């Protein structure tokens, strides 16, 4: 089966959201996805993109079929004041029925190559510790677990606590 | 004590670079710092910045014995959650030891929160070292959640040879 990788375009937002939800479902977090196609469009294809995406496409059975988007990576650039620019991998997913033909490897290779070309010193991401297959997948490829090895814990302020914190204290 | 919080400008990079090293010394990993003042100037203050900074300053009469009036900073950038959209990431938050306990850290973080909310963000993320009890306590008291504990999320990185290898055809 042939596939091709390309930069995501505005027309892809509905497929991107579909794949985001499929990945969240795999992580048993489907109800956490509140993002909409409209937000994906504004945030990814406006003047200042908050994220970038590559998609993997399979050509349909007949040449008259539309190609189908079966995998994607969502990423953005971050900054580590110790070592500089980083590429942050937010989501990485290939539909189950299209795995095993090299799409995932090619998406990751493309992204790593982009990281090097844009002079990022590392590629960062987060994995749930109970997601054994993914943890092994990344460790086999040389990823370090900074939480385990250096003790870094990820903390978050959600919207409500963010609003509370952003309100100046009474004098 | 009187202090002011303002957006960093390119002239602040010397002090920010100094305080980045101080923070890394506190975190016991000073040998990891490779970024220079020049890198900060290029990466934070050119047309497409990779981060933004906020600086805390005290008036002349409260300057340190080395003469510093810039005594705290925060570095942040915008990120994205595929579940909830726009987010802000606070990469560094630091106040020099002799100026702690006066609400400066809280004020810096509050400023990052305000700017994030103004930009339409739904969450503020950051990392803390598991042995850094004063910081863990501070952040938890401000209403943050330890996502590594609650969701088992581990921060991973591919760099150096591993990254080069992944990039090979």
XYZ file of C-alpha atoms in Angstrom:
340
model
C 0.000 0.000 0.000
C 1.454 3.346 -0.960
C 1.273 6.355 1.258
C 2.523 9.887 1.117
C 3.305 12.499 3.751
C 2.414 16.155 3.315
C 1.987 19.342 5.289
C -1.564 19.680 6.641
C -3.845 22.187 4.933
C -6.980 23.984 6.192
C -9.165 21.334 4.492
C -7.614 18.683 6.787
C -8.990 20.019 10.083
C -11.897 17.590 10.178
C -9.536 14.620 9.653
C -7.108 16.042 12.231
C -9.903 16.277 14.820
C -11.082 12.753 13.957
C -7.561 11.374 14.495
C -7.063 13.438 17.697
C -10.247 11.818 19.050
C -9.152 8.325 17.963
C -5.830 8.773 19.768
C -7.610 10.142 22.865
C -9.930 7.107 22.768
C -6.891 4.797 22.738
C -5.644 6.734 25.813
C -9.148 6.307 27.358
C -9.549 10.085 27.431
C -11.986 10.698 24.591
C -14.299 12.875 26.719
C -11.381 15.246 27.398
C -11.293 16.424 23.772
C -13.176 19.725 23.719
C -11.272 21.235 20.793
C -13.384 22.106 17.743
C -12.656 22.205 13.994
C -13.100 25.981 14.097
C -10.375 26.317 16.761
C -8.072 23.966 14.867
C -8.545 26.129 11.794
C -7.880 29.452 13.567
C -5.022 28.120 15.682
C -3.186 26.177 12.980
C -3.770 28.195 9.836
C -4.034 31.802 10.999
C -1.336 34.508 11.147
C 0.428 33.013 14.179
C 0.037 29.249 14.214
C 0.034 27.638 17.654
C 0.739 24.227 16.109
C 1.862 22.545 12.867
C 0.791 19.230 11.367
C 1.939 16.636 8.876
C -0.570 14.069 7.617
C -0.112 10.668 6.002
C -2.416 9.868 3.104
C -3.334 6.590 1.446
C -4.612 6.552 -2.129
C -8.057 4.950 -2.363
C -8.598 1.553 -4.043
C -9.799 3.133 -7.303
C -7.880 6.033 -8.762
C -11.124 8.005 -8.696
C -11.385 7.674 -4.882
C -10.231 10.578 -2.766
C -7.037 9.913 -0.843
C -7.676 9.109 2.821
C -5.842 10.704 5.762
C -4.766 7.806 8.015
C -2.086 9.272 10.280
C -0.705 12.563 11.590
C 1.789 14.359 13.783
C 0.963 17.611 15.583
C 3.985 19.596 16.804
C 5.246 23.042 17.770
C 8.515 24.676 18.784
C 9.500 25.208 22.399
C 12.552 26.614 24.186
C 14.869 25.209 26.804
C 17.017 28.055 28.199
C 19.828 25.572 28.828
C 20.118 24.033 25.367
C 17.927 26.147 23.087
C 15.167 25.363 20.601
C 13.251 22.094 20.918
C 10.625 20.471 18.764
C 7.656 19.354 20.837
C 5.633 16.409 19.578
C 2.060 16.896 20.828
C 0.299 14.017 19.027
C 1.550 11.142 16.903
C -0.979 8.612 15.585
C -1.605 6.120 12.770
C -5.006 4.417 12.388
C -4.832 0.800 13.568
C -5.662 -0.786 10.232
C -2.812 1.112 8.541
C -0.036 0.267 10.974
C 2.941 -1.926 10.178
C 3.691 -0.476 6.737
C 6.120 2.208 7.842
C 3.851 5.235 8.135
C 4.733 5.896 11.793
C 8.464 5.523 11.162
C 8.296 7.859 8.199
C 6.321 10.499 10.144
C 8.888 10.359 12.954
C 11.812 10.446 10.520
C 10.335 13.477 8.769
C 9.839 15.264 12.069
C 13.339 14.438 13.374
C 14.815 15.674 10.118
C 12.820 18.901 10.470
C 14.049 19.263 14.065
C 17.651 19.028 12.894
C 17.130 21.364 9.941
C 15.571 24.010 12.221
C 18.493 23.630 14.648
C 16.498 22.119 17.493
C 18.749 20.234 19.897
C 16.018 17.815 20.914
C 12.536 16.485 20.285
C 10.307 16.335 23.361
C 6.980 14.686 24.152
C 4.977 13.136 26.956
C 3.914 9.488 27.326
C 1.597 7.938 29.903
C 3.586 5.428 31.963
C 0.893 2.758 31.581
C 1.088 3.027 27.778
C 3.681 0.232 27.638
C 3.755 -0.240 23.830
C 4.453 3.468 23.284
C 7.002 3.730 26.108
C 8.929 0.800 24.590
C 8.554 2.189 21.042
C 10.221 5.448 22.071
C 12.867 3.917 24.357
C 13.932 1.558 21.524
C 14.536 4.678 19.464
C 16.767 6.258 22.107
C 14.304 8.478 23.995
C 15.210 9.320 27.577
C 12.587 9.350 30.293
C 13.357 12.700 31.993
C 10.702 12.112 34.667
C 12.320 8.847 35.714
C 15.959 9.821 35.184
C 15.984 13.412 36.397
C 12.802 13.666 38.484
C 10.859 16.165 36.367
C 7.137 16.282 37.128
C 4.611 17.944 34.801
C 2.295 20.394 36.552
C -0.770 22.128 35.220
C -3.116 24.992 36.059
C -6.468 24.411 34.392
C -8.725 27.225 33.166
C -10.413 27.923 36.527
C -7.210 28.030 38.547
C -5.569 30.035 35.753
C -8.296 32.687 36.017
C -7.891 32.804 39.797
C -4.133 33.223 39.473
C -4.383 35.833 36.770
C -6.598 38.057 38.905
C -4.428 40.602 40.727
C -4.653 40.283 44.542
C -6.652 42.913 46.438
C -4.331 45.472 48.096
C 9.228 45.832 49.514
C 8.522 47.719 46.338
C 9.003 45.812 43.118
C 7.810 46.025 39.517
C 6.963 43.365 36.956
C 7.392 44.128 33.262
C 7.964 42.485 29.882
C 11.623 41.675 29.228
C 13.460 43.522 26.477
C 16.692 42.689 24.678
C 18.788 44.672 27.198
C 17.626 42.320 29.948
C 19.330 39.296 28.354
C 22.538 39.765 30.348
C 20.629 39.585 33.653
C 18.354 36.791 32.397
C 21.423 34.761 31.354
C 22.921 35.342 34.819
C 19.728 34.220 36.560
C 19.303 31.176 34.268
C 22.690 29.995 35.546
C 21.656 30.769 39.160
C 18.467 28.716 38.689
C 20.412 25.817 37.172
C 22.823 25.929 40.133
C 19.814 25.723 42.484
C 18.601 22.730 40.429
C 22.124 21.255 40.746
C 22.698 21.007 36.978
C 24.714 24.146 36.101
C 26.927 22.157 33.689
C 23.880 21.645 31.440
C 23.590 25.346 30.530
C 24.867 25.902 26.993
C 22.684 28.872 25.976
C 24.515 32.236 26.013
C 23.362 35.852 26.343
C 23.712 36.129 22.549
C 21.485 33.056 21.995
C 18.811 34.596 24.237
C 18.964 37.864 22.290
C 18.517 36.066 18.964
C 16.003 33.463 20.091
C 13.823 35.734 22.229
C 13.967 39.119 20.567
C 14.039 38.639 16.811
C 11.055 38.699 14.432
C 9.860 35.190 15.381
C 10.724 34.745 19.053
C 10.855 31.233 20.527
C 10.109 32.492 24.018
C 8.951 35.590 25.912
C 10.297 36.955 29.177
C 9.064 38.869 32.203
C 11.439 40.560 34.623
C 11.006 41.586 38.287
C 12.909 44.706 39.314
C 13.511 46.462 42.631
C 14.391 50.164 43.094
C 18.067 51.229 43.350
C 18.002 51.381 47.154
C 17.236 47.633 47.320
C 19.831 46.474 44.781
C 22.016 43.443 45.624
C 25.570 43.895 46.839
C 26.755 43.189 43.261
C 24.495 46.023 42.092
C 21.642 44.045 40.498
C 18.135 45.525 40.417
C 16.727 42.807 38.146
C 16.116 40.102 40.726
C 13.637 37.672 39.215
C 12.298 36.480 35.876
C 9.910 34.128 34.105
C 10.300 32.663 30.612
C 7.245 31.363 28.790
C 5.989 30.435 25.320
C 2.711 29.369 23.745
C 1.984 25.707 23.190
C -1.026 23.620 22.170
C -3.091 20.829 23.609
C -4.751 18.598 21.021
C -7.543 18.132 23.592
C -8.222 21.714 24.693
C -6.355 24.050 22.367
C -4.211 27.063 23.204
C -1.930 26.708 26.190
C 0.957 28.607 27.771
C 4.097 26.910 29.031
C 6.125 28.504 31.824
C 9.664 27.313 31.206
C 11.476 29.156 34.036
C 10.362 30.985 37.189
C 13.086 32.350 39.475
C 13.576 34.908 42.237
C 17.022 35.541 43.785
C 17.219 34.011 47.304
C 17.338 37.285 49.255
C 14.129 38.503 47.562
C 11.978 35.446 48.214
C 8.946 35.375 50.481
C 7.708 38.798 49.330
C 5.195 37.737 46.701
C 7.503 38.344 43.717
C 7.318 34.757 42.420
C 3.549 34.821 42.738
C 3.415 38.158 40.880
C 5.604 36.830 38.035
C 3.436 33.723 37.692
C 0.257 35.802 37.857
C 1.578 37.926 34.975
C 2.227 34.799 32.869
C -1.330 33.631 33.680
C -2.798 37.027 32.658
C -0.877 37.096 29.378
C -1.866 33.492 28.674
C -5.543 34.188 29.315
C -5.378 37.313 27.111
C -4.016 35.108 24.311
C -6.920 32.671 24.713
C -5.100 29.931 26.611
C -6.956 27.289 28.641
C -4.065 25.924 30.648
C -0.623 26.791 32.009
C 1.909 23.958 32.098
C 5.373 23.717 33.657
C 7.674 21.133 35.242
C 9.116 20.877 38.748
C 11.861 18.603 40.090
C 10.501 15.978 42.463
C 12.934 16.879 45.280
C 12.205 20.619 45.065
C 9.806 20.657 48.015
C 9.508 24.467 48.446
C 8.481 24.795 44.791
C 6.188 21.733 44.815
C 4.423 23.146 47.903
C 4.162 26.634 46.369
C 2.657 25.443 43.091
C 0.212 23.045 44.749
C -0.911 25.826 47.139
C -1.676 28.009 44.110
C -4.096 25.428 42.710
C -1.987 23.494 40.195
C -2.217 19.743 39.696
C 0.680 17.269 39.461
C -0.164 15.690 36.081
C 2.704 13.202 36.355
C 1.044 11.841 39.513
C -2.594 12.069 38.367
C -2.167 10.830 34.783
C 1.195 9.073 34.877
C 2.637 11.412 32.254
C 6.387 11.161 31.800
C 8.410 13.860 30.016
C 10.566 12.305 27.294
C 13.329 13.637 25.079
C 15.230 12.405 22.005
C 18.426 14.359 21.472
C 22.011 14.007 20.240
C 22.717 10.744 18.456
C 19.223 9.354 19.013
C 17.715 12.345 17.167
C 20.259 12.110 14.345
C 19.563 8.404 14.002
C 15.790 8.965 13.823
C 16.352 11.526 11.056
C 18.241 9.032 8.836
C 16.395 7.649 5.801
